[in-house]
C-alpha positions as semicolon CSV with decimal commas, in nm:
position;residue;x (nm);y (nm);z (nm)
1;M;-5,250;3,815;2,583
2;S;-5,102;3,786;2,905
3;I;-4,948;3,455;3,077
4;S;-5,156;3,328;3,347
5;R;-4,981;3,269;3,669
6;A;-5,050;2,921;3,629
7;I;-4,907;2,863;3,342
8;Y;-4,585;3,053;3,438
9;C;-4,546;2,864;3,755
10;S;-4,618;2,520;3,587
11;L;-4,314;2,605;3,287
12;L;-4,042;2,711;3,533
13;A;-4,112;2,389;3,750
14;L;-4,038;2,175;3,404
15;I;-3,750;2,367;3,259
16;S;-3,462;2,120;3,243
17;T;-3,118;2,140;3,088
18;S;-2,979;1,791;3,123
19;T;-2,894;1,682;2,734
20;L;-2,522;1,564;2,802
21;N;-2,282;1,377;2,562
22;A;-1,960;1,433;2,680
23;T;-1,725;1,227;2,861
24;T;-1,476;1,443;2,966
25;T;-1,431;1,549;3,345
26;I;-1,315;1,824;3,549
27;A;-0,973;1,690;3,676
28;D;-0,939;2,012;3,926
29;E;-0,972;1,940;4,291
30;I;-1,349;2,061;4,460
31;K;-1,347;2,304;4,653
32;R;-1,609;2,474;4,874
33;I;-1,704;2,786;5,000
34;S;-1,956;3,003;5,226
35;V;-2,251;3,187;5,070
36;N;-2,534;3,316;5,229
37;G;-2,515;3,049;5,479
38;Y;-2,453;2,749;5,259
39;E;-2,159;2,575;5,097
40;L;-2,111;2,563;4,758
41;A;-1,902;2,318;4,570
42;Y;-1,664;2,443;4,280
43;V;-1,397;2,399;4,047
44;E;-1,118;2,651;3,877
45;Q;-0,874;2,631;3,605
46;G;-0,673;2,952;3,462
47;Q;-0,559;3,261;3,565
48;G;-0,687;3,629;3,490
49;E;-0,994;3,804;3,465
50;P;-1,256;3,604;3,655
51;V;-1,567;3,429;3,449
52;I;-1,826;3,204;3,634
53;F;-2,031;2,929;3,501
54;V;-2,402;2,854;3,579
55;H;-2,538;2,546;3,511
56;G;-2,901;2,472;3,445
57;G;-3,141;2,210;3,609
58;L;-3,087;1,830;3,666
59;Q;-2,671;1,936;3,643
60;D;-2,410;2,049;3,846
61;Y;-2,071;2,209;3,800
62;R;-1,978;1,930;3,554
63;M;-2,214;2,051;3,276
64;W;-1,938;2,269;3,209
65;S;-1,620;1,962;3,209
66;E;-1,565;2,069;2,841
67;Q;-1,594;2,437;2,845
68;L;-1,326;2,518;3,112
69;P;-1,019;2,429;2,979
70;K;-1,096;2,627;2,664
71;F;-1,175;2,946;2,871
72;A;-0,926;2,834;3,127
73;A;-0,614;2,958;2,825
74;H;-0,793;3,345;2,859
75;Y;-0,926;3,342;3,233
76;R;-1,015;3,252;3,552
77;A;-1,277;2,997;3,450
78;I;-1,457;2,893;3,792
79;A;-1,757;2,612;3,794
80;Y;-1,973;2,590;4,062
81;S;-2,278;2,383;4,184
82;R;-2,589;2,628;4,284
83;R;-2,761;2,588;4,615
84;N;-2,959;2,235;4,627
85;N;-2,723;2,056;4,339
86;Y;-2,482;1,804;4,407
87;P;-2,243;1,769;4,554
88;N;-2,395;2,050;4,793
89;V;-2,653;1,957;5,042
90;V;-2,939;1,879;4,913
91;S;-3,334;1,788;4,983
92;P;-3,666;1,779;4,778
93;E;-3,767;2,004;5,069
94;G;-3,476;2,249;4,979
95;T;-3,461;2,516;4,747
96;P;-3,655;2,453;4,428
97;D;-3,454;2,475;4,096
98;S;-3,653;2,776;3,957
99;A;-3,606;3,017;4,252
100;A;-3,438;3,211;4,032
101;D;-3,372;3,502;4,272
102;V;-3,236;3,322;4,554
103;H;-2,952;3,130;4,298
104;G;-2,943;3,497;4,129
105;E;-2,822;3,632;4,495
106;D;-2,607;3,331;4,548
107;L;-2,405;3,409;4,223
108;A;-2,339;3,755;4,362
109;A;-2,232;3,659;4,724
110;F;-1,993;3,368;4,557
111;A;-1,851;3,635;4,341
112;R;-1,789;3,837;4,630
113;A;-1,652;3,563;4,855
114;F;-1,386;3,575;4,623
115;G;-1,368;3,944;4,636
116;F;-1,441;3,977;4,285
117;S;-1,617;4,313;4,209
118;K;-1,690;4,242;3,847
119;I;-1,724;3,953;3,671
120;R;-1,841;3,766;3,355
121;V;-2,098;3,471;3,348
122;I;-2,156;3,231;3,115
123;A;-2,483;3,052;3,221
124;H;-2,723;2,782;3,075
125;S;-3,102;2,711;3,111
126;S;-3,267;2,800;3,471
127;G;-2,882;2,923;3,529
128;A;-2,931;3,196;3,309
129;H;-3,255;3,296;3,420
130;A;-3,028;3,322;3,769
131;A;-2,775;3,527;3,584
132;L;-3,076;3,779;3,450
133;F;-3,159;3,825;3,848
134;F;-2,810;3,846;3,915
135;A;-2,732;4,140;3,653
136;A;-3,073;4,301;3,704
137;T;-2,992;4,337;4,107
138;H;-2,621;4,411;4,090
139;P;-2,571;4,540;3,750
140;D;-2,239;4,702;3,843
141;M;-2,079;4,339;3,944
142;V;-2,107;4,246;3,550
143;V;-1,888;4,293;3,251
144;S;-2,076;4,100;3,032
145;L;-2,330;3,774;2,988
146;A;-2,344;3,451;2,777
147;L;-2,681;3,352;2,854
148;N;-2,840;3,023;2,646
149;E;-3,188;2,996;2,675
150;P;-3,330;3,116;2,996
151;P;-3,653;3,003;3,101
152;A;-3,780;3,355;3,212
153;M;-4,128;3,312;3,087
154;G;-4,234;3,592;3,288
155;I;-4,089;3,841;2,991
156;L;-4,357;3,720;2,795
157;S;-4,651;3,832;2,949
158;G;-4,846;4,045;2,720
159;V;-4,628;3,928;2,417
160;P;-4,892;3,845;2,130
161;N;-4,950;3,527;2,043
162;S;-4,723;3,340;2,334
163;T;-5,031;3,196;2,520
164;D;-5,117;2,917;2,318
165;I;-4,744;2,817;2,294
166;L;-4,656;2,838;2,674
167;K;-5,008;2,614;2,723
168;E;-4,890;2,372;2,450
169;F;-4,549;2,343;2,637
170;V;-4,689;2,303;2,976
171;K;-4,954;2,042;2,868
172;K;-4,656;1,838;2,721
173;Q;-4,485;1,850;3,028
174;A;-4,745;1,790;3,265
175;P;-4,693;1,430;3,311
176;A;-4,320;1,479;3,398
177;R;-4,438;1,677;3,689
178;E;-4,714;1,498;3,839
179;A;-4,419;1,195;3,849
180;F;-4,182;1,434;4,026
181;K;-4,444;1,568;4,250
182;A;-4,540;1,165;4,359
183;G;-4,157;1,104;4,383
184;D;-4,143;0,865;4,099
185;V;-3,817;1,037;3,963
186;Q;-3,710;0,685;3,719
187;R;-4,025;0,825;3,548
188;G;-3,977;1,167;3,541
189;I;-3,651;1,266;3,454
190;P;-3,680;1,080;3,112
191;M;-3,977;1,244;3,058
192;I;-3,858;1,589;3,120
193;V;-3,535;1,539;2,894
194;D;-3,731;1,370;2,598
195;G;-3,983;1,692;2,632
196;I;-3,692;1,943;2,587
197;G;-3,466;1,757;2,397
198;G;-3,689;1,586;2,169
199;P;-3,753;1,214;2,138
200;G;-3,532;0,985;2,247
201;A;-3,220;1,247;2,415
202;Y;-3,271;1,050;2,741
203;G;-3,182;0,703;2,558
204;R;-2,878;0,868;2,412
205;R;-2,741;0,961;2,706
206;S;-2,432;0,824;2,861
207;D;-2,465;0,633;3,209
208;A;-2,232;0,916;3,367
209;H;-2,510;1,192;3,248
210;K;-2,767;0,992;3,339
211;K;-2,647;0,974;3,670
212;M;-2,576;1,328;3,660
213;N;-2,942;1,367;3,640
214;F;-3,018;1,163;3,919
215;D;-2,737;1,351;4,165
216;N;-2,954;1,634;4,115
217;V;-3,296;1,552;4,116
218;A;-3,358;1,718;4,471
219;S;-3,445;2,086;4,317
220;Y;-3,650;1,938;4,066
221;Q;-3,833;1,766;4,337
222;A;-3,870;2,075;4,526
223;D;-4,005;2,281;4,211
224;A;-4,281;2,002;4,197
225;T;-4,426;2,026;4,532
226;T;-4,296;2,415;4,690
227;K;-4,539;2,646;4,738
228;R;-4,321;2,941;4,698
229;P;-4,411;3,216;4,442
230;R;-4,184;3,180;4,122
231;P;-3,995;3,524;4,086
232;V;-4,090;3,696;3,747
233;F;-3,850;3,850;3,530
234;T;-3,990;4,155;3,339
235;C;-3,848;4,377;3,028
236;D;-3,836;4,645;3,285
237;M;-3,586;4,451;3,461
238;A;-3,429;4,384;3,136
239;K;-3,383;4,737;3,079
240;T;-3,160;4,821;3,359
241;I;-2,878;4,547;3,245
242;T;-2,647;4,777;3,034
243;A;-2,376;4,516;3,048
244;P;-2,313;4,344;2,688
245;T;-2,493;4,013;2,663
246;L;-2,497;3,733;2,444
247;L;-2,852;3,568;2,364
248;S;-2,788;3,218;2,229
249;N;-3,061;2,984;2,095
250;A;-3,049;2,640;1,930
251;E;-3,193;2,547;1,614
252;R;-3,374;2,272;1,758
253;S;-3,554;2,381;2,060
254;P;-3,900;2,409;2,159
255;P;-4,061;2,757;2,044
256;V;-4,101;2,893;2,379
257;F;-3,727;2,952;2,421
258;H;-3,730;3,109;2,104
259;L;-4,002;3,320;2,218
260;V;-3,820;3,461;2,518
261;I;-3,519;3,528;2,366
262;D;-3,689;3,705;2,101
263;Q;-3,837;3,947;2,377
264;L;-3,489;3,952;2,585
265;E;-3,343;4,091;2,255
266;R;-3,636;4,351;2,227
267;C;-3,554;4,453;2,629
268;L;-3,220;4,411;2,670
269;P;-2,993;4,726;2,547
270;N;-2,692;4,618;2,446
271;R;-2,704;4,272;2,310
272;E;-2,650;4,040;2,032
273;R;-2,808;3,674;1,941
274;V;-2,657;3,363;1,764
275;E;-2,855;3,048;1,699
276;I;-2,652;2,738;1,751
277;A;-2,727;2,506;1,408
278;A;-2,756;2,109;1,479
279;S;-2,842;2,149;1,840
280;S;-3,175;2,140;2,058
281;H;-3,190;2,316;2,409
282;T;-2,831;2,198;2,564
283;V;-2,645;2,382;2,362
284;P;-2,318;2,392;2,553
285;W;-2,299;2,022;2,525
286;E;-2,489;1,928;2,186
287;N;-2,254;2,142;1,952
288;P;-1,970;2,253;2,200
289;D;-1,766;2,378;1,927
290;A;-2,005;2,615;1,824
291;Y;-2,089;2,749;2,122
292;D;-1,761;2,774;2,287
293;Q;-1,658;2,958;1,958
294;A;-1,956;3,206;1,974
295;V;-1,885;3,277;2,335
296;L;-1,535;3,337;2,298
297;D;-1,563;3,572;2,009
298;F;-1,799;3,763;2,181
299;M;-1,594;3,819;2,511
300;E;-1,310;3,922;2,314
301;K;-1,517;4,192;2,158
302;H;-1,668;4,299;2,524
């Protein structure tokens, strides 16, 4: 049974990746670079082969605070803030978080602005969705991918038994979407965080991480009101990505994320998969040691 356009669009507008529970910060100076006519902020550490980190929704470059020092011991680790995310210029009328095709082209242009012809990418949630579009459009630029739970719901079209799970997920998240549409971010952010990370997820967050969510709400507000068609990532697109790809799931994530990874595992020609225990959707923060080791081991092999 295929997914209705309405369900797919609602899902992409709702996916959040905001459960953060660490207090480390990136000490390096914030730098800026012009990408496709838009200025993106980034930080970097280390030397050598470039690895670019791509954050998810309601997040920015700070999402990778704990990861950068570890990866900088082996690579030139670069984390940037995507279009319409802090501390870049932001607006509720700007680029939606779910515009994975736009964010994917920004990633390609970001790499080229450094003079990189090939990169490794580590990406989370809507950032991982963007990385899929990047890799499908620019396969020759990819050394390897590590993708944590991308909301590539379009790939589920025609997958048996997926529609009911998608409908139930949308139904649970609908109140948060309506809050964002009405501009009520005080209600919307806790609802979307708890809807993805489980009851009480927002309350367990530090004040700094709650502030990060509010700093990055503009792209979510844009999702709630935009008339721009959501891009659809397909199995045929996945088949064009020949670079080694690590797919990660969280043990406690909503079933829809496991369905997406199941299908990506079927469609990607060169992939491995890992499930991270004791974590929900925001794996890089909820169980960073297990996640980082899995990614580092994968990159060492490839």
